[in-house]
Short mmCIF file of C-alpha atoms in Angstrom, two decimals:
data_model
loop_
_atom_site.label_atom_id
_atom_site.label_comp_id
_atom_site.label_asym_id
_atom_site.label_seq_id
_atom_site.Cartn_x
_atom_site.Cartn_y
_atom_site.Cartn_z
CA UNK A 11 -0.26 -0.05 0.14
CA UNK A 12 2.92 2.29 -0.37
CA UNK A 13 2.20 5.32 2.06
CA UNK A 14 -1.17 4.63 2.85
CA UNK A 15 -1.92 4.07 6.42
CA UNK A 16 -5.96 4.12 6.47
CA UNK A 17 -6.05 5.26 10.19
CA UNK A 18 -8.70 6.35 11.68
CA UNK A 19 -8.98 10.02 12.59
CA UNK A 20 -10.11 10.40 16.25
CA UNK A 21 -10.81 13.99 17.18
CA UNK A 22 -11.92 17.27 15.29
CA UNK A 23 -8.45 18.61 16.86
CA UNK A 24 -6.55 16.00 15.18
CA UNK A 25 -8.23 16.65 11.74
CA UNK A 26 -7.74 20.36 11.97
CA UNK A 27 -3.85 19.96 12.78
CA UNK A 28 -3.56 17.62 10.07
CA UNK A 29 -5.35 20.08 7.53
CA UNK A 30 -3.19 22.82 8.74
CA UNK A 31 0.12 20.90 8.47
CA UNK A 32 0.13 19.85 4.96
CA UNK A 33 2.83 20.70 2.52
CA UNK A 34 0.41 21.50 -0.46
CA UNK A 35 -1.52 24.41 -0.63
CA UNK A 36 -5.20 23.35 -0.24
CA UNK A 37 -8.06 25.87 -1.38
CA UNK A 38 -10.73 23.33 -2.15
CA UNK A 39 -12.44 20.26 -1.07
CA UNK A 40 -14.31 17.79 -3.79
CA UNK A 41 -16.99 15.47 -1.91
CA UNK A 42 -17.65 12.10 -3.51
CA UNK A 43 -19.70 8.89 -2.79
CA UNK A 44 -19.02 5.28 -3.38
CA UNK A 45 -22.24 4.74 -4.86
CA UNK A 46 -22.69 1.39 -3.09
CA UNK A 47 -25.61 -0.25 -1.18
CA UNK A 48 -26.73 0.51 2.34
CA UNK A 49 -25.33 -2.72 3.45
CA UNK A 50 -21.88 -2.23 1.98
CA UNK A 51 -19.60 -1.32 5.12
CA UNK A 52 -16.57 -0.40 3.12
CA UNK A 53 -13.42 1.26 4.57
CA UNK A 54 -10.60 3.45 3.42
CA UNK A 55 -8.85 -0.03 2.36
CA UNK A 56 -11.74 -1.34 0.46
CA UNK A 57 -12.16 2.09 -1.59
CA UNK A 58 -8.43 1.83 -2.23
CA UNK A 59 -8.85 -1.66 -3.87
CA UNK A 60 -11.75 -0.50 -5.78
CA UNK A 61 -9.78 2.65 -7.05
CA UNK A 62 -6.64 0.28 -7.82
CA UNK A 63 -8.94 -2.06 -9.93
CA UNK A 64 -10.56 1.09 -11.99
CA UNK A 65 -7.01 2.40 -12.51
CA UNK A 66 -5.60 -0.76 -13.58
CA UNK A 67 -8.43 -1.12 -16.08
CA UNK A 68 -7.89 2.40 -17.45
CA UNK A 69 -4.30 1.59 -17.98
CA UNK A 70 -5.26 -1.34 -20.15
CA UNK A 71 -6.49 -4.04 -17.59
CA UNK A 72 -3.38 -6.54 -17.96
CA UNK A 73 -0.17 -7.34 -15.87
CA UNK A 74 1.68 -4.51 -17.40
CA UNK A 75 -1.04 -2.16 -16.31
CA UNK A 76 -0.84 -3.36 -12.83
CA UNK A 77 2.72 -2.98 -12.95
CA UNK A 78 2.61 0.53 -13.98
CA UNK A 79 0.29 1.40 -11.27
CA UNK A 80 2.23 -0.32 -8.57
CA UNK A 81 5.47 1.76 -9.91
CA UNK A 82 3.25 4.80 -9.11
CA UNK A 83 3.61 4.19 -5.57
CA UNK A 84 1.11 6.20 -3.23
CA UNK A 85 0.29 8.28 -6.54
CA UNK A 86 -1.86 5.19 -7.51
CA UNK A 87 -4.84 3.73 -5.43
CA UNK A 88 -7.34 5.66 -3.59
CA UNK A 89 -8.05 9.07 -4.96
CA UNK A 90 -9.70 10.44 -1.80
CA UNK A 91 -8.12 11.86 1.25
CA UNK A 92 -10.65 10.96 3.72
CA UNK A 93 -13.30 8.32 3.71
CA UNK A 94 -16.68 8.75 5.77
CA UNK A 95 -17.76 5.39 6.64
CA UNK A 96 -21.10 4.33 7.45
CA UNK A 97 -20.71 4.47 11.13
CA UNK A 98 -19.62 7.97 10.78
CA UNK A 99 -15.69 6.98 11.28
CA UNK A 100 -13.63 9.16 9.26
CA UNK A 101 -10.52 7.29 7.80
CA UNK A 102 -7.43 8.37 5.80
CA UNK A 103 -6.99 7.43 2.53
CA UNK A 104 -4.54 9.17 0.08
CA UNK A 105 -1.78 10.91 2.18
CA UNK A 106 -2.73 14.79 2.27
CA UNK A 107 0.54 15.70 0.72
CA UNK A 108 -0.06 13.75 -2.55
CA UNK A 109 -2.65 15.14 -5.00
CA UNK A 110 -5.52 12.86 -6.24
CA UNK A 111 -4.88 11.03 -9.43
CA UNK A 112 -6.30 12.34 -12.79
CA UNK A 113 -9.50 10.21 -12.89
CA UNK A 114 -10.96 12.35 -10.16
CA UNK A 115 -10.01 15.70 -11.93
CA UNK A 116 -9.64 18.92 -9.98
CA UNK A 117 -6.50 17.86 -8.42
CA UNK A 118 -4.37 20.95 -7.65
CA UNK A 119 -4.81 22.47 -4.29
CA UNK A 120 -7.59 20.01 -3.80
CA UNK A 121 -8.60 17.40 -1.18
CA UNK A 122 -10.97 14.73 -1.70
CA UNK A 123 -13.41 13.23 0.83
CA UNK A 124 -16.02 10.55 0.23
CA UNK A 125 -19.16 9.03 1.76
CA UNK A 126 -19.64 5.25 1.98
CA UNK A 127 -23.10 5.73 0.50
CA UNK A 128 -25.22 5.78 -2.43
CA UNK A 129 -28.10 3.50 -2.52
CA UNK A 130 -30.42 3.61 0.57
CA UNK A 131 -31.50 -0.07 -0.05
CA UNK A 132 -29.40 -3.13 0.66
CA UNK A 133 -27.66 -4.82 -2.30
CA UNK A 134 -30.05 -7.21 -3.83
CA UNK A 135 -33.24 -5.29 -3.26
CA UNK A 136 -35.57 -5.18 -6.25
CA UNK A 137 -35.40 -1.75 -7.99
CA UNK A 138 -32.60 -0.53 -5.66
CA UNK A 139 -31.34 1.93 -8.39
CA UNK A 140 -34.48 4.09 -7.46
CA UNK A 141 -32.98 4.53 -3.99
CA UNK A 142 -29.94 6.49 -5.12
CA UNK A 143 -29.58 9.55 -3.15
CA UNK A 144 -28.86 11.34 -0.06
CA UNK A 145 -31.04 9.24 1.93
CA UNK A 146 -28.28 6.53 2.05
CA UNK A 147 -26.17 9.13 4.06
CA UNK A 148 -26.57 8.15 7.56
CA UNK A 149 -26.93 10.50 10.65
CA UNK A 150 -23.57 9.61 11.78
CA UNK A 151 -21.96 10.49 8.63
CA UNK A 152 -23.62 13.76 8.33
CA UNK A 153 -22.27 14.66 11.93
CA UNK A 154 -18.76 13.53 10.55
CA UNK A 155 -19.08 15.63 7.66
CA UNK A 156 -19.97 18.63 9.82
CA UNK A 157 -17.00 17.92 11.80
CA UNK A 158 -14.84 18.02 8.70
CA UNK A 159 -16.27 21.12 7.21
CA UNK A 160 -15.78 22.86 10.39
CA UNK A 161 -11.80 21.84 10.45
CA UNK A 162 -11.55 22.54 6.84
CA UNK A 163 -13.02 26.16 7.26
CA UNK A 164 -10.99 26.81 10.23
CA UNK A 165 -7.86 25.74 8.38
CA UNK A 166 -8.64 27.29 5.20
CA UNK A 167 -11.36 30.16 5.99
CA UNK A 168 -11.52 31.13 2.12
CA UNK A 169 -11.85 27.37 1.14
CA UNK A 170 -14.22 26.09 -1.21
CA UNK A 171 -16.17 22.96 -0.73
CA UNK A 172 -17.83 21.30 -4.01
CA UNK A 173 -19.66 18.03 -4.83
CA UNK A 174 -18.00 15.86 -7.43
CA UNK A 175 -21.02 16.28 -9.84
CA UNK A 176 -20.09 20.19 -9.79
CA UNK A 177 -16.81 19.24 -11.51
CA UNK A 178 -18.16 16.28 -13.38
CA UNK A 179 -21.59 16.61 -14.58
CA UNK A 180 -21.89 12.82 -15.75
CA UNK A 181 -21.79 12.00 -11.89
CA UNK A 182 -24.61 11.91 -9.62
CA UNK A 183 -22.26 12.11 -6.44
CA UNK A 184 -22.46 12.61 -3.44
CA UNK A 185 -26.42 12.75 -3.89
CA UNK A 186 -26.76 16.34 -2.82
CA UNK A 187 -25.83 19.94 -3.71
CA UNK A 188 -22.76 20.53 -1.65
CA UNK A 189 -22.14 24.00 -2.33
CA UNK A 190 -25.85 24.75 -1.07
CA UNK A 191 -25.24 22.77 1.92
CA UNK A 192 -22.01 24.79 2.74
CA UNK A 193 -23.35 28.10 1.99
CA UNK A 194 -26.65 27.59 4.12
CA UNK A 195 -24.84 25.73 7.16
CA UNK A 196 -21.41 27.76 6.95
CA UNK A 197 -22.29 30.82 5.17
CA UNK A 198 -19.51 30.02 2.66
#
């Protein structure tokens, strides 16, 4: 996994200190979701594996593609810097000092965070595609997202927070208008 540690962020103070101490200039956060079902208890390590599989496929899907990806070290793998698990736990993904991969776009001066969310129905539920939306985000995840936003705005008072669908119109993630949420709740 290179420099990835997939550790839990335990406190708001820890998160704020981490954001303030990154060596990269940060101006923007982009919010994603895993677009998975309500019974998908994914971790940052799981998202890492999913992103590595997608990156390997994009590089040709063969053994040579996997070698290229491994050669990238921590520049390959999970594109998100933080993952908000279904229980509200915030886990570290890509180290903050490393920009996200090109597949997520908007990489310079940007950190990426993602919800383990998407469908509010368990996998296997008939017509579960009709349940895609923000109702899949748990109350614990909302609380952690607010904790993240408070730390982000303390660290970067003029910072901008966007949903992935704002930079990639073909995406539905993260299922709500992030700019409107941040504007309404934090006057940003």
